[in-house]
Amino acid sequence: MSEERVRAFAPGRVNLIGEHTDYNDGLCLPFAIERGVTVTAAPLRPGRWIEARALDLGEDDRLSLAAGVRPSSAGDGWRRFVQGAVAELGRHGLEPVPCRLEISGDVPVGAGLSSSAALSVALCLALCAVAAADPPERLTLARICSRIENDWCGQQTGLLDQFASLFGQEGGAVRIDMRGPEIRRVDLRLARHVLAVVDSGARRRLAGSGYNDRRLECRQATDILGLESLRDAGPEASASLPEPLDRRVRHVLHENARVDATVAALARRDLADVGRLLDASHESLRDDYEVSVPQVERTVDECKEAGALGARIMGGGFGGSVLALFPPDTEPPKRAVPVKPAPGARLL
Ligand code: GLA
């Protein structure tokens, strides 16, 4: 057990492009942002509990360390993440230790910036550090964090957010090929252009949104096509599928191609093309994947009217934030928050 208080930080993320591709073995291009979740953990002797405080919510709880706590008895909200982290790390041989946790963060919840992945990553790093144990290597840790969301919080998310939070790099996005997986840095030189997120104000919880339905539809499509994953689908695949599966598959295939087109446009410093790709991604997410909502559409229009080269819904959809690329000398909407690539999760 650590003798001292430890502190872990995990960032939220922005996904430049490559949406709803992660759980289809596809490509995405996220970066970690400066905002995130901080978890401090202090050893508690003697003790058999984790005493946890969610500072931003003003809530406290005492959570059992016992093995065998099940998702059904894990409490609600942030408590589920704590119990999930304890249990999933336990399955990886990490003996949890009694400690006092303090959780705080500055990623707005439900804004599509991945506050929940930041929370699970920061919790896992802090729980390992307070136990004086090496954390699992980062690919494994990402999978552990994803299981916390899937099995403990009912959100059937892919690995995009966890990878972005764990592998984020200052000054660069990461091109993730989920098949492999393979992670590669992509410099983000924006020539005085600004990437900003604009909150649509529409809140969604992934667990209660159509997100899980979209995953199911992709699964149905692969079953009909007789494929392991949509990554194996050729350009003709969507033509043989019934509506709306044809459109869902078309989105995924085109979105994968847009990721590499964006990587190429960034290498050429062709930001007008990056903007066009963001717009194309949005149209596809709105019309083919059907994850937009009216407030998001209004926010996209607002960004375009303010001169954005491109703007698109970001993250799981059904609300959340819009990501927009503003050229120099334009004025983004007042509530826009500029974002830039920041380092990944770490002990402080
Ligand atoms: C959410 C999920 C991710 C990913 C995106 C859509 O952020 O957590 O795994 O599926 O939606 O790209």
Short mmCIF file of C-alpha atoms and ligand atoms in Angstrom, two decimals:
data_model
loop_
_atom_site.label_atom_id
_atom_site.label_comp_id
_atom_site.label_asym_id
_atom_site.label_seq_id
_atom_site.Cartn_x
_atom_site.Cartn_y
_atom_site.Cartn_z
CA MET A 1 0.00 0.00 0.00
CA SER A 2 1.23 3.50 -0.74
CA GLU A 3 2.28 5.53 2.31
CA GLU A 4 1.00 8.73 0.82
CA ARG A 5 -1.82 10.33 -1.02
CA VAL A 6 -1.65 9.77 -4.78
CA ARG A 7 -3.29 11.76 -7.54
CA ALA A 8 -4.25 10.63 -11.04
CA PHE A 9 -5.54 12.69 -13.92
CA ALA A 10 -7.27 11.43 -17.06
CA PRO A 11 -8.35 13.75 -19.88
CA GLY A 12 -11.58 13.88 -21.80
CA ARG A 13 -11.32 13.73 -25.58
CA VAL A 14 -12.36 15.28 -28.82
CA ASN A 15 -12.77 13.06 -31.85
CA LEU A 16 -11.70 14.94 -34.95
CA ILE A 17 -13.33 12.38 -37.22
CA GLY A 18 -14.18 8.66 -37.30
CA GLU A 19 -17.47 8.38 -35.45
CA HIS A 20 -19.28 5.11 -34.70
CA THR A 21 -16.41 3.25 -36.30
CA ASP A 22 -14.65 2.03 -33.15
CA TYR A 23 -17.03 -0.81 -32.39
CA ASN A 24 -16.87 -1.80 -36.05
CA ASP A 25 -13.11 -2.46 -36.00
CA GLY A 26 -12.64 0.80 -37.88
CA LEU A 27 -10.59 3.99 -37.85
CA CYS A 28 -10.83 7.12 -35.75
CA LEU A 29 -8.77 10.24 -35.08
CA PRO A 30 -9.25 11.56 -31.55
CA PHE A 31 -7.11 13.69 -29.28
CA ALA A 32 -7.01 14.11 -25.53
CA ILE A 33 -7.97 17.58 -24.26
CA GLU A 34 -6.77 19.63 -21.31
CA ARG A 35 -9.97 19.11 -19.32
CA GLY A 36 -10.41 15.89 -17.44
CA VAL A 37 -11.05 14.08 -14.19
CA THR A 38 -8.72 14.03 -11.18
CA VAL A 39 -8.91 11.32 -8.54
CA THR A 40 -6.90 11.50 -5.34
CA ALA A 41 -6.57 8.40 -3.21
CA ALA A 42 -5.26 8.30 0.36
CA PRO A 43 -4.64 5.02 2.18
CA LEU A 44 -7.02 4.30 5.07
CA ARG A 45 -5.71 2.25 7.98
CA PRO A 46 -7.44 0.38 9.40
CA GLY A 47 -10.30 0.02 6.98
CA ARG A 48 -12.39 -2.32 4.91
CA TRP A 49 -14.01 0.27 2.73
CA ILE A 50 -13.47 2.81 0.10
CA GLU A 51 -14.72 6.15 1.29
CA ALA A 52 -15.47 8.17 -1.78
CA ARG A 53 -16.42 11.77 -2.31
CA ALA A 54 -17.64 13.25 -5.59
CA LEU A 55 -16.57 16.83 -4.98
CA ASP A 56 -18.49 18.45 -7.83
CA LEU A 57 -21.74 16.79 -6.77
CA GLY A 58 -21.18 17.23 -3.04
CA GLU A 59 -21.89 13.50 -2.55
CA ASP A 60 -20.16 11.00 -0.25
CA ASP A 61 -20.41 7.27 0.03
CA ARG A 62 -18.79 4.28 1.60
CA LEU A 63 -18.32 1.47 -0.84
CA SER A 64 -17.53 -2.14 -0.16
CA LEU A 65 -14.20 -3.64 -1.12
CA ALA A 66 -15.64 -7.11 -0.97
CA ALA A 67 -15.21 -9.31 -3.98
CA GLY A 68 -18.53 -10.37 -5.38
CA VAL A 69 -20.24 -6.98 -5.53
CA ARG A 70 -22.36 -7.23 -8.66
CA PRO A 71 -23.35 -4.47 -11.05
CA SER A 72 -26.94 -4.87 -9.81
CA SER A 73 -25.91 -3.84 -6.28
CA ALA A 74 -23.40 -1.17 -7.23
CA GLY A 75 -25.42 1.95 -6.47
CA ASP A 76 -25.91 4.58 -9.14
CA GLY A 77 -24.05 7.22 -11.12
CA TRP A 78 -20.39 7.65 -10.18
CA ARG A 79 -20.64 4.90 -7.53
CA ARG A 80 -20.98 2.33 -10.28
CA PHE A 81 -17.72 3.48 -11.80
CA VAL A 82 -15.93 3.13 -8.45
CA GLN A 83 -17.33 -0.35 -7.79
CA GLY A 84 -16.70 -1.33 -11.38
CA ALA A 85 -13.08 -0.17 -11.19
CA VAL A 86 -12.48 -2.07 -7.94
CA ALA A 87 -14.06 -5.24 -9.32
CA GLU A 88 -12.47 -5.17 -12.78
CA LEU A 89 -9.00 -4.40 -11.42
CA GLY A 90 -9.57 -7.20 -8.92
CA ARG A 91 -10.18 -9.58 -11.82
CA HIS A 92 -6.74 -8.58 -13.07
CA GLY A 93 -5.12 -9.56 -9.81
CA LEU A 94 -5.03 -6.13 -8.22
CA GLU A 95 -5.92 -6.47 -4.56
CA PRO A 96 -7.87 -3.28 -3.80
CA VAL A 97 -6.83 -1.43 -0.64
CA PRO A 98 -8.97 0.61 1.74
CA CYS A 99 -8.66 4.24 0.79
CA ARG A 100 -10.35 7.59 0.67
CA LEU A 101 -11.07 8.81 -2.85
CA GLU A 102 -11.84 12.31 -3.96
CA ILE A 103 -13.16 12.78 -7.46
CA SER A 104 -13.36 16.09 -9.29
CA GLY A 105 -13.42 17.13 -12.88
CA ASP A 106 -14.01 19.86 -15.40
CA VAL A 107 -15.38 17.86 -18.37
CA PRO A 108 -19.06 18.70 -18.73
CA VAL A 109 -21.09 15.50 -18.29
CA GLY A 110 -23.16 14.47 -21.32
CA ALA A 111 -21.48 16.99 -23.63
CA GLY A 112 -19.87 14.27 -25.74
CA LEU A 113 -16.37 14.92 -24.37
CA SER A 114 -16.07 11.57 -22.69
CA SER A 115 -16.30 12.45 -19.04
CA SER A 116 -17.10 8.83 -18.21
CA ALA A 117 -13.97 7.37 -19.83
CA ALA A 118 -11.90 10.03 -18.05
CA LEU A 119 -13.52 8.98 -14.78
CA SER A 120 -12.85 5.27 -15.19
CA VAL A 121 -9.26 5.80 -16.36
CA ALA A 122 -8.44 8.20 -13.49
CA LEU A 123 -10.06 5.84 -10.97
CA CYS A 124 -8.06 2.85 -12.19
CA LEU A 125 -4.75 4.73 -12.17
CA ALA A 126 -5.42 6.10 -8.67
CA LEU A 127 -6.53 2.71 -7.28
CA CYS A 128 -3.39 1.04 -8.64
CA ALA A 129 -1.14 3.80 -7.31
CA VAL A 130 -2.64 3.74 -3.81
CA ALA A 131 -2.15 -0.03 -3.75
CA ALA A 132 1.48 0.61 -4.81
CA ALA A 133 0.87 -1.66 -7.80
CA ASP A 134 1.93 -1.12 -11.40
CA PRO A 135 -1.14 -0.44 -13.51
CA PRO A 136 -1.85 -2.92 -16.31
CA GLU A 137 -0.27 -1.89 -19.62
CA ARG A 138 -2.35 0.71 -21.38
CA LEU A 139 -4.10 -1.44 -23.99
CA THR A 140 -5.26 -3.76 -21.23
CA LEU A 141 -6.21 -0.83 -19.04
CA ALA A 142 -8.33 0.61 -21.86
CA ARG A 143 -10.20 -2.70 -22.09
CA ILE A 144 -10.70 -2.81 -18.32
CA CYS A 145 -12.13 0.71 -18.40
CA SER A 146 -14.38 -0.18 -21.29
CA ARG A 147 -15.73 -3.15 -19.31
CA ILE A 148 -16.51 -0.80 -16.42
CA GLU A 149 -18.75 1.18 -18.78
CA ASN A 150 -20.22 -1.82 -20.56
CA ASP A 151 -20.87 -4.18 -17.67
CA TRP A 152 -21.28 -1.81 -14.75
CA CYS A 153 -22.86 1.24 -16.31
CA GLY A 154 -24.87 -0.30 -19.16
CA GLN A 155 -23.20 1.73 -21.91
CA GLN A 156 -22.12 -0.50 -24.76
CA THR A 157 -19.37 1.89 -25.81
CA GLY A 158 -16.33 0.96 -27.90
CA LEU A 159 -12.73 1.78 -27.07
CA LEU A 160 -12.36 5.19 -28.70
CA ASP A 161 -12.67 7.28 -25.53
CA GLN A 162 -10.43 5.11 -23.35
CA PHE A 163 -7.72 4.95 -26.02
CA ALA A 164 -7.85 8.71 -26.53
CA SER A 165 -7.59 9.39 -22.80
CA LEU A 166 -4.74 6.90 -22.31
CA PHE A 167 -2.74 7.52 -25.49
CA GLY A 168 -3.31 11.27 -25.93
CA GLN A 169 -0.29 13.33 -26.92
CA GLU A 170 0.51 16.99 -26.74
CA GLY A 171 0.21 18.61 -30.16
CA GLY A 172 -1.06 15.53 -31.94
CA ALA A 173 -4.16 13.51 -32.60
CA VAL A 174 -3.92 9.73 -32.67
CA ARG A 175 -5.06 7.69 -35.64
CA ILE A 176 -6.46 4.54 -34.15
CA ASP A 177 -7.02 1.45 -36.20
CA MET A 178 -9.22 -0.61 -33.93
CA ARG A 179 -8.26 -3.72 -35.83
CA GLY A 180 -4.98 -4.60 -34.27
CA PRO A 181 -5.29 -2.18 -32.53
CA GLU A 182 -2.72 0.18 -33.98
CA ILE A 183 -2.19 3.68 -32.67
CA ARG A 184 -0.18 6.31 -34.53
CA ARG A 185 0.45 9.99 -33.87
CA VAL A 186 -0.81 12.53 -36.40
CA ASP A 187 0.51 16.08 -36.00
CA LEU A 188 -2.22 18.63 -35.77
CA ARG A 189 -0.80 21.78 -37.32
CA LEU A 190 -3.74 24.03 -37.86
CA ALA A 191 -2.11 27.17 -39.28
CA ARG A 192 -3.90 29.56 -36.89
CA HIS A 193 -7.25 27.84 -37.42
CA VAL A 194 -9.11 26.98 -34.24
CA LEU A 195 -10.92 23.76 -33.39
CA ALA A 196 -13.68 24.44 -30.91
CA VAL A 197 -16.46 22.48 -29.27
CA VAL A 198 -19.85 24.07 -28.98
CA ASP A 199 -22.30 22.52 -26.56
CA SER A 200 -25.70 21.97 -28.19
CA GLY A 201 -27.33 21.98 -24.76
CA ALA A 202 -29.07 18.67 -25.55
CA ARG A 203 -28.00 16.21 -22.87
CA ARG A 204 -27.98 12.53 -23.40
CA ARG A 205 -26.94 9.49 -21.48
CA LEU A 206 -25.54 6.86 -23.78
CA ALA A 207 -27.21 4.09 -21.81
CA GLY A 208 -30.62 5.57 -22.46
CA SER A 209 -30.07 6.80 -26.00
CA GLY A 210 -30.18 5.05 -29.37
CA TYR A 211 -26.46 4.32 -29.09
CA ASN A 212 -26.93 0.69 -28.09
CA ASP A 213 -29.52 0.31 -30.91
CA ARG A 214 -26.95 1.45 -33.46
CA ARG A 215 -24.50 -1.14 -32.18
CA LEU A 216 -27.16 -3.77 -32.53
CA GLU A 217 -27.96 -2.68 -36.08
CA CYS A 218 -24.29 -3.00 -37.05
CA ARG A 219 -24.23 -6.46 -35.52
CA GLN A 220 -27.36 -7.42 -37.52
CA ALA A 221 -25.70 -6.14 -40.69
CA THR A 222 -22.55 -8.21 -40.14
CA ASP A 223 -24.72 -11.28 -39.45
CA ILE A 224 -26.61 -10.82 -42.72
CA LEU A 225 -23.37 -10.22 -44.61
CA GLY A 226 -21.76 -13.22 -42.95
CA LEU A 227 -18.79 -11.14 -41.80
CA GLU A 228 -16.85 -10.91 -38.56
CA SER A 229 -16.99 -7.13 -38.61
CA LEU A 230 -17.94 -4.25 -40.88
CA ARG A 231 -14.23 -3.63 -41.47
CA ASP A 232 -14.38 -6.61 -43.82
CA ALA A 233 -17.30 -5.19 -45.81
CA GLY A 234 -16.60 -4.06 -49.38
CA PRO A 235 -18.09 -0.91 -50.97
CA GLU A 236 -20.97 -2.95 -52.42
CA ALA A 237 -22.05 -4.30 -49.00
CA SER A 238 -24.70 -1.72 -48.24
CA ALA A 239 -26.58 -2.42 -51.51
CA SER A 240 -27.50 -5.92 -50.33
CA LEU A 241 -28.92 -4.85 -46.98
CA PRO A 242 -32.45 -3.85 -46.02
CA GLU A 243 -33.24 -0.31 -44.89
CA PRO A 244 -32.00 1.14 -42.50
CA LEU A 245 -29.04 -1.26 -42.20
CA ASP A 246 -27.84 -0.23 -45.66
CA ARG A 247 -27.47 3.38 -44.53
CA ARG A 248 -25.81 2.45 -41.24
CA VAL A 249 -23.19 0.41 -43.11
CA ARG A 250 -22.69 3.14 -45.72
CA HIS A 251 -21.91 5.58 -42.92
CA VAL A 252 -19.33 3.28 -41.33
CA LEU A 253 -17.55 2.51 -44.61
CA HIS A 254 -17.42 6.13 -45.73
CA GLU A 255 -16.42 7.36 -42.28
CA ASN A 256 -13.42 5.03 -42.22
CA ALA A 257 -12.35 6.46 -45.58
CA ARG A 258 -12.83 10.01 -44.25
CA VAL A 259 -10.40 9.34 -41.40
CA ASP A 260 -7.54 8.62 -43.79
CA ALA A 261 -8.63 11.45 -46.08
CA THR A 262 -8.38 13.76 -43.06
CA VAL A 263 -4.93 12.44 -42.14
CA ALA A 264 -3.84 13.14 -45.73
CA ALA A 265 -5.41 16.62 -45.75
CA LEU A 266 -3.64 17.48 -42.48
CA ALA A 267 -0.32 16.36 -43.94
CA ARG A 268 -0.92 18.70 -46.92
CA ARG A 269 -2.05 21.44 -44.49
CA ASP A 270 -5.24 21.61 -46.54
CA LEU A 271 -7.59 22.83 -43.84
CA ALA A 272 -10.36 23.66 -46.29
CA ASP A 273 -10.45 19.97 -47.13
CA VAL A 274 -10.47 19.03 -43.43
CA GLY A 275 -13.53 21.31 -43.12
CA ARG A 276 -15.26 19.60 -46.05
CA LEU A 277 -14.60 16.21 -44.47
CA LEU A 278 -16.09 17.36 -41.16
CA ASP A 279 -19.21 18.52 -43.01
CA ALA A 280 -19.44 15.24 -44.91
CA SER A 281 -19.09 13.31 -41.65
CA HIS A 282 -21.91 15.34 -40.14
CA GLU A 283 -24.24 14.79 -43.08
CA SER A 284 -23.59 11.09 -42.92
CA LEU A 285 -24.17 10.97 -39.14
CA ARG A 286 -27.39 12.94 -39.58
CA ASP A 287 -28.87 11.23 -42.64
CA ASP A 288 -27.41 7.72 -42.72
CA TYR A 289 -26.60 6.99 -39.10
CA GLU A 290 -29.42 9.17 -37.72
CA VAL A 291 -27.82 10.23 -34.47
CA SER A 292 -28.44 13.98 -34.68
CA VAL A 293 -31.16 15.96 -32.92
CA PRO A 294 -32.64 19.42 -33.67
CA GLN A 295 -30.53 21.27 -31.08
CA VAL A 296 -27.38 19.82 -32.62
CA GLU A 297 -28.54 20.86 -36.10
CA ARG A 298 -29.10 24.42 -34.88
CA THR A 299 -25.61 24.44 -33.33
CA VAL A 300 -24.03 23.19 -36.57
CA ASP A 301 -25.86 25.94 -38.51
CA GLU A 302 -24.72 28.52 -35.99
CA CYS A 303 -21.08 27.46 -36.45
CA LYS A 304 -21.35 27.52 -40.23
CA GLU A 305 -22.94 30.95 -40.14
CA ALA A 306 -20.05 32.12 -37.95
CA GLY A 307 -17.69 31.05 -40.76
CA ALA A 308 -16.66 27.52 -39.73
CA LEU A 309 -14.98 25.58 -42.55
CA GLY A 310 -16.69 22.48 -41.22
CA ALA A 311 -18.82 21.42 -38.25
CA ARG A 312 -20.11 18.10 -37.08
CA ILE A 313 -21.82 16.31 -34.25
CA MET A 314 -19.25 14.60 -32.08
CA GLY A 315 -19.21 11.47 -29.94
CA GLY A 316 -22.09 9.08 -29.45
CA GLY A 317 -24.71 11.53 -30.73
CA PHE A 318 -28.31 12.17 -29.64
CA GLY A 319 -27.13 15.46 -28.12
CA GLY A 320 -23.78 16.62 -26.82
CA SER A 321 -21.33 18.91 -28.55
CA VAL A 322 -20.51 20.03 -32.05
CA LEU A 323 -16.90 20.20 -33.20
CA ALA A 324 -16.11 23.02 -35.61
CA LEU A 325 -13.04 24.31 -37.44
CA PHE A 326 -12.80 28.10 -37.54
CA PRO A 327 -10.35 29.87 -39.86
CA PRO A 328 -8.33 32.83 -38.54
CA ASP A 329 -10.29 36.07 -38.24
CA THR A 330 -13.67 34.43 -37.69
CA GLU A 331 -15.56 34.74 -34.46
CA PRO A 332 -16.88 31.44 -33.12
CA PRO A 333 -20.17 31.49 -31.16
CA LYS A 334 -19.67 32.92 -27.65
CA ARG A 335 -20.04 29.57 -25.87
CA ALA A 336 -17.49 27.81 -28.12
CA VAL A 337 -14.58 26.31 -26.19
CA PRO A 338 -11.30 26.07 -28.15
CA VAL A 339 -9.66 22.67 -27.83
CA LYS A 340 -6.15 21.45 -28.53
CA PRO A 341 -4.33 18.15 -28.13
CA ALA A 342 -3.01 17.57 -24.63
CA PRO A 343 -1.10 14.72 -22.98
CA GLY A 344 -2.84 11.52 -21.96
CA ALA A 345 -3.68 10.12 -18.52
CA ARG A 346 -0.98 10.23 -15.85
CA LEU A 347 -0.16 10.34 -12.17
CA LEU A 348 0.33 13.91 -10.98
C1 GLA B 1 -19.18 7.32 -27.70
C2 GLA B 1 -18.56 5.97 -27.33
C3 GLA B 1 -17.37 5.64 -28.24
C4 GLA B 1 -17.72 5.80 -29.71
C5 GLA B 1 -18.42 7.13 -29.95
C6 GLA B 1 -18.92 7.27 -31.36
O1 GLA B 1 -18.29 8.35 -27.41
O2 GLA B 1 -18.13 5.99 -26.00
O3 GLA B 1 -16.92 4.34 -27.97
O4 GLA B 1 -18.48 4.74 -30.17
O5 GLA B 1 -19.50 7.34 -29.07
O6 GLA B 1 -17.86 7.35 -32.25
#
